[in-house]
Coordinates of C-alpha atoms in Angstrom, one line a residue:
Y736 CA 0.1 0.1 0.0
T737 CA 1.2 3.6 -0.6
F738 CA 0.1 5.9 2.1
P739 CA 0.3 9.4 0.6
L740 CA 0.1 11.3 3.7
L741 CA 1.2 9.4 6.8
T742 CA 0.4 11.6 9.7
L743 CA 0.2 8.6 12.0
D744 CA 3.4 8.3 14.0
S745 CA 2.2 4.8 15.2
V746 CA 2.1 3.1 11.9
E747 CA 4.7 0.3 12.2
M748 CA 5.9 -0.7 8.7
E749 CA 7.9 -3.7 9.7
R750 CA 6.1 -7.1 9.5
F751 CA 6.6 -9.3 12.4
A752 CA 8.0 -12.8 11.3
D753 CA 7.8 -16.0 12.9
E754 CA 9.5 -19.5 12.1
A755 CA 7.9 -22.9 12.0
D756 CA 8.8 -26.4 10.6
V757 CA 5.6 -26.6 8.6
V758 CA 2.9 -23.9 7.8
I759 CA -0.5 -24.9 6.7
V760 CA -3.0 -22.5 5.0
G761 CA -6.7 -23.4 5.6
G762 CA -8.2 -25.3 8.5
G763 CA -10.4 -27.7 6.5
P764 CA -10.3 -31.6 6.3
A765 CA -7.0 -31.6 4.3
G766 CA -5.1 -29.0 6.3
L767 CA -6.1 -30.4 9.7
S768 CA -5.3 -34.0 8.6
A769 CA -2.0 -33.1 7.5
A770 CA -1.3 -31.2 10.8
I771 CA -2.5 -34.1 12.8
R772 CA -0.6 -36.6 11.0
L773 CA 2.6 -34.6 11.3
K774 CA 2.2 -34.3 15.1
Q775 CA 1.3 -38.0 15.3
L776 CA 4.6 -38.9 13.7
A777 CA 6.6 -36.4 15.8
N778 CA 5.2 -37.6 19.1
E779 CA 5.7 -41.3 17.9
Q780 CA 9.4 -40.5 17.2
E781 CA 9.9 -38.0 20.0
K782 CA 11.0 -35.2 17.7
E783 CA 10.2 -31.5 18.1
L784 CA 8.2 -30.1 15.3
R785 CA 6.5 -26.7 15.1
V786 CA 3.2 -26.9 12.9
C787 CA 1.2 -23.7 12.5
L788 CA -2.1 -23.6 10.8
V789 CA -3.8 -20.3 9.6
E790 CA -7.6 -20.1 8.9
K791 CA -9.5 -17.2 7.4
A792 CA -12.7 -17.9 9.3
S793 CA -13.2 -16.6 12.7
Q794 CA -13.4 -20.1 14.0
I795 CA -12.5 -23.5 12.5
G796 CA -15.4 -24.8 10.5
A797 CA -17.2 -21.4 10.1
H798 CA -16.4 -21.4 6.3
T799 CA -16.9 -25.1 5.8
L800 CA -19.8 -26.0 3.6
S801 CA -20.5 -29.4 2.1
G802 CA -23.5 -32.1 1.8
A803 CA -22.1 -33.9 3.5
C804 CA -22.0 -37.7 3.1
L805 CA -18.6 -38.7 4.5
E806 CA -17.0 -41.9 3.5
P807 CA -14.9 -42.8 6.7
S808 CA -11.8 -44.5 5.0
A809 CA -9.3 -41.8 5.6
L810 CA -10.8 -41.0 9.2
N811 CA -10.3 -44.7 10.0
E812 CA -6.6 -44.5 9.0
L813 CA -6.0 -41.2 10.9
F814 CA -7.9 -42.2 14.1
S815 CA -8.8 -45.8 14.4
D816 CA -10.4 -44.8 17.7
W817 CA -12.5 -41.8 16.4
K818 CA -15.7 -43.2 18.0
E819 CA -14.2 -43.1 21.4
R820 CA -12.7 -39.6 20.7
G821 CA -16.3 -38.3 20.1
A822 CA -16.1 -37.6 16.4
P823 CA -19.6 -36.1 15.4
L824 CA -20.4 -38.9 13.0
N825 CA -23.9 -39.5 14.4
T826 CA -26.0 -40.6 11.4
P827 CA -25.0 -43.9 9.6
V828 CA -26.7 -44.1 6.2
T829 CA -29.7 -46.5 6.4
E830 CA -31.3 -45.9 3.0
D831 CA -30.2 -44.7 -0.3
V832 CA -33.0 -43.2 -2.8
F833 CA -32.0 -42.0 -6.3
S834 CA -34.4 -40.3 -8.7
L835 CA -34.8 -38.9 -12.2
L836 CA -37.1 -35.9 -11.8
T837 CA -39.5 -34.6 -14.4
K838 CA -41.4 -31.5 -13.8
K839 CA -44.2 -33.3 -12.0
Y840 CA -43.2 -36.9 -11.4
R841 CA -40.2 -39.1 -10.3
I842 CA -38.7 -42.1 -12.0
P843 CA -36.8 -44.1 -9.4
V844 CA -33.4 -45.2 -10.4
P845 CA -32.0 -48.7 -8.8
M846 CA -29.0 -48.1 -6.5
L847 CA -27.0 -51.2 -7.4
P848 CA -24.1 -52.2 -5.1
G849 CA -20.8 -50.9 -6.6
L850 CA -22.2 -47.8 -8.2
P851 CA -20.5 -44.7 -7.1
M852 CA -23.6 -43.3 -5.6
N853 CA -24.2 -46.1 -3.3
N854 CA -23.7 -44.9 0.4
H855 CA -23.6 -48.2 2.3
G856 CA -21.2 -47.8 5.2
N857 CA -21.0 -43.9 5.0
Y858 CA -22.1 -41.2 7.5
I859 CA -24.3 -38.1 7.0
V860 CA -22.4 -35.3 8.8
R861 CA -22.4 -31.6 9.3
L862 CA -19.0 -31.0 7.9
G863 CA -18.4 -27.8 9.9
H864 CA -18.9 -29.7 13.2
F865 CA -16.6 -32.6 11.9
V866 CA -13.9 -29.9 11.0
R867 CA -14.2 -28.3 14.3
W868 CA -13.7 -31.7 16.0
L869 CA -10.6 -32.3 13.8
G870 CA -9.3 -28.9 15.0
E871 CA -9.7 -29.9 18.7
Q872 CA -7.7 -33.2 18.1
A873 CA -5.0 -31.2 16.3
E874 CA -4.8 -28.8 19.2
E875 CA -4.7 -31.7 21.7
L876 CA -1.5 -32.9 19.7
G877 CA 0.2 -29.6 19.8
V878 CA -0.7 -27.9 16.5
E879 CA -0.8 -24.2 16.8
I880 CA -4.1 -23.0 15.1
Y881 CA -4.7 -19.4 14.3
P882 CA -8.4 -18.8 13.2
G883 CA -9.2 -15.4 12.0
Y884 CA -5.9 -14.9 10.1
A885 CA -6.3 -14.8 6.4
A886 CA -3.2 -15.8 4.3
A887 CA -2.9 -13.0 1.7
E888 CA 0.5 -13.3 0.1
V889 CA 3.0 -16.1 -0.7
L890 CA 6.5 -15.3 0.4
F891 CA 9.5 -16.5 -1.7
H892 CA 13.2 -17.0 -1.1
E893 CA 15.7 -15.4 -3.4
D894 CA 16.2 -18.6 -5.2
G895 CA 12.4 -18.7 -6.2
S896 CA 11.5 -21.3 -3.6
V897 CA 8.4 -20.7 -1.3
K898 CA 9.4 -19.2 2.1
G899 CA 5.9 -19.0 3.8
I900 CA 3.0 -16.8 3.7
A901 CA 2.0 -13.4 5.1
T902 CA -1.4 -12.5 6.6
N903 CA -2.9 -9.4 5.4
D904 CA -2.6 -5.9 7.0
V905 CA -5.8 -5.0 8.9
G906 CA -7.3 -1.6 9.7
I907 CA -7.0 -0.1 6.2
A908 CA -10.0 2.0 4.9
K909 CA -11.7 1.8 1.8
D910 CA -9.6 4.5 0.3
G911 CA -6.3 2.7 1.3
S912 CA -5.5 5.0 4.2
P913 CA -4.5 3.5 7.5
K914 CA -7.2 3.7 10.4
D915 CA -6.4 4.1 14.1
V916 CA -6.6 0.3 14.4
F917 CA -4.1 -0.3 11.5
E918 CA -1.7 -3.3 12.0
R919 CA 0.6 -4.9 9.7
G920 CA 0.2 -8.5 8.6
M921 CA 2.4 -11.1 10.0
E922 CA 5.0 -13.3 8.2
L923 CA 5.0 -17.0 8.8
H924 CA 8.3 -18.8 7.6
A925 CA 8.5 -22.6 7.1
K926 CA 10.8 -25.2 5.6
V927 CA 7.5 -26.5 3.7
T928 CA 4.2 -24.7 3.3
L929 CA 1.0 -26.5 2.7
F930 CA -1.7 -25.0 0.7
G931 CA -5.0 -26.3 1.7
E932 CA -7.3 -23.3 0.7
G933 CA -10.2 -25.5 -0.6
C934 CA -11.6 -25.1 -4.2
H935 CA -10.2 -22.3 -6.3
G936 CA -7.9 -21.0 -3.6
H937 CA -6.5 -17.6 -4.4
L938 CA -2.9 -18.3 -3.4
A939 CA -3.0 -21.6 -5.5
K940 CA -3.9 -19.5 -8.4
Q941 CA -0.5 -17.5 -8.2
L942 CA 1.2 -20.7 -7.6
Y943 CA -0.1 -22.4 -10.8
R944 CA 1.4 -19.4 -12.6
Q945 CA 4.7 -19.1 -10.7
F946 CA 5.6 -22.7 -11.0
N947 CA 3.7 -23.6 -14.1
L948 CA 1.8 -26.4 -12.4
R949 CA -1.0 -26.8 -14.7
E950 CA 1.1 -27.2 -17.9
N951 CA 0.3 -30.9 -18.2
C952 CA -3.4 -31.1 -17.1
E953 CA -6.6 -29.7 -18.5
P954 CA -8.3 -26.5 -17.0
Q955 CA -10.2 -27.3 -13.8
T956 CA -13.9 -27.3 -14.3
Y957 CA -16.2 -26.5 -11.4
A958 CA -19.8 -26.6 -10.0
I959 CA -21.5 -24.4 -7.5
G960 CA -23.3 -26.1 -4.6
L961 CA -26.2 -24.3 -2.8
K962 CA -27.3 -25.6 0.5
E963 CA -30.0 -25.1 3.2
V964 CA -30.8 -26.8 6.6
W965 CA -34.4 -27.3 7.6
L966 CA -36.1 -28.3 10.7
I967 CA -38.9 -30.5 9.5
D968 CA -42.2 -32.0 10.8
E969 CA -41.1 -35.0 12.9
K970 CA -43.6 -37.3 11.2
K971 CA -41.6 -36.7 7.9
W972 CA -38.2 -37.4 9.4
R973 CA -36.3 -40.5 8.3
P974 CA -32.8 -40.4 10.1
G975 CA -30.2 -42.0 7.9
R976 CA -32.2 -41.6 4.6
V977 CA -30.0 -40.1 1.8
E978 CA -31.9 -39.0 -1.3
H979 CA -30.3 -37.8 -4.6
S980 CA -31.8 -36.7 -7.9
V981 CA -31.0 -35.6 -11.3
G982 CA -33.1 -34.0 -14.1
W983 CA -35.7 -31.3 -13.5
P984 CA -35.4 -28.3 -13.0
L985 CA -32.0 -28.4 -15.1
N986 CA -32.3 -29.3 -18.8
R987 CA -30.4 -32.4 -20.2
N988 CA -27.4 -30.3 -21.2
T989 CA -26.8 -28.6 -17.8
Y990 CA -25.0 -30.8 -15.5
G991 CA -26.2 -31.0 -12.0
G992 CA -28.2 -32.8 -9.3
S993 CA -29.7 -32.5 -5.8
F994 CA -29.3 -34.0 -2.5
L995 CA -31.5 -34.3 0.7
Y996 CA -30.2 -35.9 3.8
H997 CA -32.1 -36.8 7.0
L998 CA -29.6 -36.1 9.9
N999 CA -29.9 -37.8 13.3
E1000 CA -28.7 -35.1 15.6
G1001 CA -31.5 -35.2 18.2
E1002 CA -33.9 -33.0 16.3
P1003 CA -35.6 -33.5 13.0
L1004 CA -33.1 -31.7 10.6
V1005 CA -32.5 -32.2 7.0
A1006 CA -29.8 -30.8 4.9
L1007 CA -30.6 -30.3 1.2
G1008 CA -29.0 -28.6 -1.8
V1009 CA -28.5 -28.4 -5.6
V1010 CA -25.4 -28.5 -7.5
V1011 CA -25.1 -27.0 -10.9
G1012 CA -22.0 -27.4 -13.2
L1013 CA -20.5 -24.1 -14.0
D1014 CA -19.9 -25.2 -17.7
Y1015 CA -23.6 -24.1 -18.3
T1016 CA -24.2 -22.1 -21.4
N1017 CA -27.3 -20.0 -20.9
P1018 CA -26.3 -16.6 -19.2
Y1019 CA -29.9 -16.3 -18.0
L1020 CA -29.5 -19.3 -15.8
S1021 CA -29.5 -18.6 -11.9
P1022 CA -28.3 -21.5 -9.8
F1023 CA -29.8 -19.9 -6.7
R1024 CA -33.5 -19.7 -8.4
E1025 CA -33.0 -23.3 -9.8
F1026 CA -32.5 -24.4 -6.2
Q1027 CA -35.5 -22.5 -5.0
R1028 CA -37.7 -23.8 -7.7
W1029 CA -36.5 -27.4 -7.2
K1030 CA -38.0 -27.4 -3.7
H1031 CA -41.4 -27.1 -5.2
H1032 CA -41.2 -30.6 -6.7
P1033 CA -43.9 -32.7 -5.3
F1034 CA -41.3 -35.4 -4.3
I1035 CA -39.3 -32.7 -2.4
A1036 CA -42.0 -30.5 -1.2
K1037 CA -43.7 -33.2 0.8
T1038 CA -40.7 -33.5 3.1
L1039 CA -40.3 -29.7 3.6
E1040 CA -43.9 -28.6 3.9
G1041 CA -44.6 -27.2 7.5
G1042 CA -40.9 -27.1 8.1
N1043 CA -38.7 -24.1 8.8
R1044 CA -35.5 -23.2 7.0
I1045 CA -32.6 -22.3 9.5
A1046 CA -29.4 -21.9 7.5
Y1047 CA -28.3 -21.2 3.9
G1048 CA -24.9 -21.1 2.2
A1049 CA -23.1 -21.9 -1.1
R1050 CA -19.6 -22.9 -2.3
A1051 CA -18.0 -23.9 -5.5
L1052 CA -16.6 -27.3 -5.9
N1053 CA -14.0 -29.0 -8.2
E1054 CA -15.5 -31.3 -11.0
G1055 CA -12.5 -31.9 -13.1
G1056 CA -11.3 -35.1 -11.3
Y1057 CA -8.3 -37.1 -12.7
Q1058 CA -7.8 -35.0 -16.0
C1059 CA -7.4 -31.7 -14.1
L1060 CA -4.9 -32.7 -11.5
P1061 CA -2.1 -30.3 -11.5
K1062 CA 1.4 -30.8 -10.4
V1063 CA 1.1 -30.6 -6.6
T1064 CA 4.8 -30.1 -5.4
F1065 CA 7.1 -27.4 -6.0
P1066 CA 10.3 -25.9 -4.1
G1067 CA 9.1 -25.0 -0.7
G1068 CA 5.5 -26.1 -0.8
M1069 CA 2.7 -28.4 -1.9
L1070 CA -1.1 -28.4 -2.7
I1071 CA -3.4 -30.6 -0.8
G1072 CA -7.2 -31.4 -0.7
C1073 CA -9.8 -29.6 -2.9
S1074 CA -7.3 -26.8 -3.8
P1075 CA -5.7 -29.1 -6.5
G1076 CA -9.1 -30.9 -6.6
F1077 CA -9.4 -34.6 -5.4
M1078 CA -13.2 -34.7 -5.4
N1079 CA -14.8 -37.9 -6.7
V1080 CA -17.5 -36.3 -8.7
P1081 CA -20.0 -39.2 -9.3
K1082 CA -19.8 -40.1 -5.6
I1083 CA -20.1 -36.3 -4.8
K1084 CA -17.4 -36.8 -2.1
G1085 CA -14.1 -35.1 -1.6
T1086 CA -13.6 -35.1 2.1
H1087 CA -12.0 -38.6 2.4
T1088 CA -9.7 -37.9 -0.6
A1089 CA -8.9 -34.4 0.8
M1090 CA -8.0 -35.9 4.3
K1091 CA -5.9 -38.6 2.7
S1092 CA -3.9 -36.2 0.6
G1093 CA -3.1 -34.2 3.6
M1094 CA -2.0 -37.3 5.4
L1095 CA 0.2 -38.5 2.5
A1096 CA 1.7 -34.9 2.4
A1097 CA 2.5 -35.2 6.0
E1098 CA 4.1 -38.6 5.8
A1099 CA 6.4 -37.3 2.8
I1100 CA 7.3 -34.1 4.5
F1101 CA 8.1 -35.6 8.0
P1102 CA 11.4 -37.4 7.4
K1103 CA 12.6 -34.4 5.4
V1104 CA 11.9 -31.6 7.8
T1105 CA 13.3 -33.5 10.9
A1106 CA 16.5 -34.7 9.0
K1107 CA 19.5 -33.6 10.9
D1108 CA 21.4 -32.7 7.6
L1109 CA 18.7 -30.8 5.9
A1110 CA 19.9 -31.5 2.3
S1111 CA 18.1 -29.4 -0.2
E1112 CA 19.0 -27.6 -3.3
T1113 CA 16.5 -24.9 -2.7
A1114 CA 16.0 -22.8 0.6
G1115 CA 12.4 -24.1 0.8
L1116 CA 12.3 -27.8 0.8
H1117 CA 11.0 -29.6 -2.3
V1118 CA 9.4 -32.9 -1.6
P1119 CA 8.4 -34.7 -4.9
E1120 CA 7.7 -37.9 -2.9
Y1121 CA 4.4 -36.5 -2.0
E1122 CA 3.3 -36.8 -5.6
D1123 CA 4.7 -40.2 -6.0
N1124 CA 2.8 -41.5 -2.9
L1125 CA -0.4 -39.9 -4.2
K1126 CA 0.0 -41.9 -7.5
K1127 CA 0.4 -45.1 -5.5
S1128 CA -2.5 -44.3 -3.2
W1129 CA -6.1 -45.3 -3.3
I1130 CA -7.1 -41.6 -4.1
W1131 CA -5.3 -42.2 -7.6
K1132 CA -7.2 -45.5 -8.4
E1133 CA -10.5 -44.2 -7.3
L1134 CA -10.1 -41.0 -9.4
Y1135 CA -8.8 -42.8 -12.4
S1136 CA -11.8 -45.2 -12.3
V1137 CA -14.4 -42.5 -12.3
R1138 CA -12.4 -40.2 -14.9
N1139 CA -14.8 -40.5 -17.6
I1140 CA -18.2 -40.1 -16.0
R1141 CA -18.3 -36.3 -15.8
P1142 CA -17.0 -35.6 -19.2
S1143 CA -19.5 -38.2 -20.8
F1144 CA -22.3 -35.7 -20.1
H1145 CA -20.9 -33.5 -23.0
S1146 CA -22.4 -35.7 -25.6
Y1147 CA -25.7 -34.7 -27.5
F1148 CA -27.6 -36.8 -25.2
G1149 CA -26.2 -34.9 -22.0
L1150 CA -27.7 -36.3 -18.8
Y1151 CA -29.0 -39.5 -20.4
G1152 CA -25.8 -40.2 -22.1
G1153 CA -23.9 -39.8 -18.9
M1154 CA -26.2 -42.1 -17.0
V1155 CA -25.9 -44.8 -19.7
Y1156 CA -22.2 -44.4 -19.6
T1157 CA -22.0 -44.8 -15.9
G1158 CA -24.0 -48.0 -16.1
V1159 CA -22.2 -49.5 -18.9
F1160 CA -18.5 -48.5 -18.4
Y1161 CA -18.3 -47.8 -14.8
W1162 CA -20.6 -50.5 -13.3
I1163 CA -19.2 -53.3 -15.7
L1164 CA -15.7 -52.2 -16.5
R1165 CA -14.9 -50.3 -13.4
G1166 CA -13.2 -47.6 -15.3
K1167 CA -10.8 -50.0 -17.1
E1168 CA -11.8 -48.6 -20.7
P1169 CA -8.8 -47.8 -22.6
W1170 CA -9.7 -44.1 -23.3
T1171 CA -10.0 -41.1 -21.4
L1172 CA -12.5 -38.4 -22.3
K1173 CA -11.9 -34.6 -22.3
H1174 CA -13.8 -31.9 -20.5
A1175 CA -15.1 -28.8 -22.5
G1176 CA -12.3 -26.5 -21.4
L1177 CA -12.6 -23.4 -19.0
D1178 CA -16.0 -22.8 -17.5
S1179 CA -15.6 -19.1 -18.1
A1180 CA -15.5 -19.7 -21.9
Q1181 CA -18.7 -21.7 -22.1
L1182 CA -21.6 -19.0 -21.9
R1183 CA -23.4 -18.2 -25.1
P1184 CA -24.3 -14.5 -26.0
A1185 CA -27.5 -13.6 -24.4
K1186 CA -29.2 -13.0 -27.8
E1187 CA -28.6 -16.6 -28.7
C1188 CA -30.4 -17.9 -25.5
T1189 CA -33.9 -17.9 -24.2
A1190 CA -34.4 -15.9 -21.0
I1191 CA -35.5 -18.3 -18.1
E1192 CA -38.9 -17.3 -16.3
Y1193 CA -38.5 -18.2 -12.7
P1194 CA -41.5 -18.3 -10.5
K1195 CA -41.7 -15.7 -7.5
P1196 CA -40.6 -17.2 -4.0
D1197 CA -43.6 -18.2 -1.9
G1198 CA -41.9 -17.4 1.4
K1199 CA -42.6 -20.9 2.7
L1200 CA -40.6 -23.2 0.4
S1201 CA -38.8 -20.7 -1.7
F1202 CA -37.1 -17.5 -0.6
D1203 CA -35.4 -14.4 -2.2
L1204 CA -31.7 -13.9 -2.2
L1205 CA -31.2 -11.4 0.6
S1206 CA -33.3 -13.1 3.3
S1207 CA -31.1 -16.2 2.4
V1208 CA -27.8 -14.5 2.6
A1209 CA -29.0 -13.2 6.1
L1210 CA -29.2 -16.8 7.3
S1211 CA -25.5 -17.5 6.4
G1212 CA -24.4 -14.9 9.1
T1213 CA -22.1 -13.2 6.5
N1214 CA -20.4 -10.2 7.9
H1215 CA -17.2 -8.2 6.9
E1216 CA -15.7 -5.0 8.3
G1217 CA -17.4 -2.3 6.0
D1218 CA -14.6 0.1 5.8
Q1219 CA -11.8 -1.9 4.0
P1220 CA -10.7 -2.1 0.5
P1221 CA -13.0 -4.3 -1.7
H1222 CA -11.8 -7.9 -1.8
L1223 CA -13.6 -8.5 -5.1
T1224 CA -11.2 -6.6 -7.4
L1225 CA -11.8 -5.9 -11.0
K1226 CA -8.9 -5.8 -13.3
D1227 CA -10.5 -3.2 -15.6
D1228 CA -13.6 -1.2 -14.4
S1229 CA -15.0 -0.8 -17.9
V1230 CA -15.3 -4.4 -18.8
P1231 CA -18.5 -5.4 -16.9
V1232 CA -20.7 -2.9 -18.7
A1233 CA -19.0 -3.2 -22.1
N1234 CA -18.6 -6.8 -22.2
N1235 CA -20.5 -8.8 -19.6
L1236 CA -23.6 -6.6 -19.6
A1237 CA -23.6 -5.8 -23.4
I1238 CA -23.0 -9.4 -24.6
Y1239 CA -24.2 -11.8 -21.8
D1240 CA -26.8 -9.6 -20.1
G1241 CA -24.8 -9.4 -16.8
P1242 CA -24.6 -13.1 -15.7
E1243 CA -22.8 -12.1 -12.5
Q1244 CA -25.9 -10.9 -11.1
R1245 CA -27.3 -14.5 -11.5
F1246 CA -24.4 -16.8 -10.9
C1247 CA -23.5 -15.0 -7.6
P1248 CA -25.3 -16.9 -4.7
A1249 CA -25.3 -13.9 -2.4
G1250 CA -26.3 -10.8 -4.3
V1251 CA -22.9 -9.3 -4.5
Y1252 CA -23.1 -8.0 -8.0
E1253 CA -25.9 -5.8 -9.5
Y1254 CA -26.0 -3.4 -12.3
V1255 CA -27.7 -0.1 -11.4
P1256 CA -28.4 3.0 -13.4
L1257 CA -25.6 5.7 -13.4
E1258 CA -26.4 8.8 -11.4
T1259 CA -26.5 10.8 -14.6
G1260 CA -29.4 8.6 -15.6
E1261 CA -27.5 7.6 -18.8
G1262 CA -26.2 3.9 -18.9
M1263 CA -25.4 1.3 -16.1
R1264 CA -22.6 0.6 -13.8
L1265 CA -21.7 -2.6 -11.8
Q1266 CA -22.3 -2.3 -8.0
I1267 CA -20.2 -4.7 -5.9
N1268 CA -21.8 -5.4 -2.5
A1269 CA -18.6 -7.0 -1.1
Q1270 CA -20.0 -7.4 2.5
N1271 CA -22.5 -10.0 1.2
C1272 CA -19.8 -12.3 -0.1
V1273 CA -20.1 -16.0 1.2
H1274 CA -16.5 -16.8 -0.2
C1275 CA -17.9 -19.3 -2.7
K1276 CA -15.5 -18.2 -5.5
T1277 CA -18.0 -18.7 -8.3
C1278 CA -17.5 -15.2 -9.6
D1279 CA -13.7 -15.7 -10.1
I1280 CA -14.5 -19.0 -11.9
K1281 CA -17.4 -18.1 -14.2
D1282 CA -16.9 -14.4 -15.1
P1283 CA -16.7 -14.7 -19.0
S1284 CA -14.2 -11.8 -19.0
Q1285 CA -12.0 -13.3 -16.2
N1286 CA -11.9 -9.7 -14.9
I1287 CA -12.9 -10.5 -11.3
N1288 CA -10.1 -11.3 -9.1
W1289 CA -11.2 -12.6 -5.5
V1290 CA -8.7 -12.0 -2.7
V1291 CA -9.0 -12.5 1.0
P1292 CA -10.7 -9.8 3.1
E1293 CA -9.6 -9.1 6.5
G1294 CA -9.4 -12.2 8.7
S1295 CA -12.7 -13.3 10.3
G1296 CA -14.8 -11.7 7.6
G1297 CA -17.2 -13.9 5.6
P1298 CA -20.0 -16.4 6.5
A1299 CA -20.5 -17.8 10.0
Y1300 CA -21.7 -21.2 9.2
N1301 CA -22.8 -23.4 12.2
G1302 CA -22.3 -27.0 11.0
M1303 CA -22.9 -26.7 7.3

């Protein structure tokens, strides 16, 4: 920042720097599993190891959002005694229901054993609560956890290797001047830094460019998941029941689906949501309004009628799978979890693979950072063994076997082609077919000009099953310090009106699930401008992914800003 008139004598320009053995960015399943595994190894071998983890949410789990149906494979490996430790896995799956929806009807789809959607042996969890529990286990083992600290910058050694991260300066006004409460960010240096920021992390974006990590993979492709939690009528509650659907309200060429999970948490709660592939082509599509409309389907409405919505949120997720995995190691650091993108798309599960990737990273790093003669060509340790271990692990086998399911939806038959493909090639051949299908390319390049598309008429919300955007965002607990530089930055202020509005009818006002972007008339009365309501942002990253001009750059706001999810 340049401070033109520094009248504040108290502005301290030096950043405080601290040293650790390993620094982890992001307190999600991957980051916490890595931290736990590192300390388990250190304690077993009686070695000193300082592990620091920073998390931008005000508390661990407050920015975590998922379905979530958890496959306990990685958890069993991390803590065989997780039941005794009180892990909040309260709802074993008892019933699996899969449907193809038409506007009024439901066609049941049989759930054969061995299909990726079969959930036998899994648990329905509130992932935010599970992550908070992982945080408690990490702290007991001696991991230092710093919630409310947003990693804003990657630091480099002179030789180009990663040195660590810096948190952002706080107490800067909208105009860039320091306020009375101004404080410089803090530097955390480490031998190895793990980046577990979740899907489309903003530091990972820089690292991809810096180390050319994506030169041998396809561009990542994404979806947006929107979710609510409802308290329903006890007579309709079926604890352990898992429902998934495809079809209506999306057309056959828009990838997506829905979930409705009956939790067993002492009260009749259900978690429900819709996932829409961000490679959709019609700029008039609004994922939020598709979700609201879906709840009116007779098969869904019967569960919700008479119930009460208590939570709302949204988050982007990776859908590229095997074809889109970047190089995950570089001098001084590595990528773990949903940041590189280990989600198994047909299973719609990424927690078990994220956890396992963090554990594999920890196991590869540990002997290196604790070696007496720290032999390394670069100042930041390069640990390529992590990538080798990934390729030998069950993550790789799992993602390879389902690699063609998501791209098979790109045929003329769309959804139906994908379902047939899954039935034939996955169920019979287990992904052993000798070809690998390609995705369509960048999601931001898929929108067609508005004049080639049909506007979508969405019904008005009824206030009982469906709701408007702003009352929904209010349920996410989202809050940001108002007087700070906007964290949704535009590379060029003229692009939204000249390109996005002129050609695509302003799609950011529809794809954002939090009402951050709106086109409003200019004060002069002539023309429009893009207004950014950054304080509404739920940190889903959809705008950074889907903006057709790639003009929006999402950066972290001051630590603790964002949603305040409770067990999403």
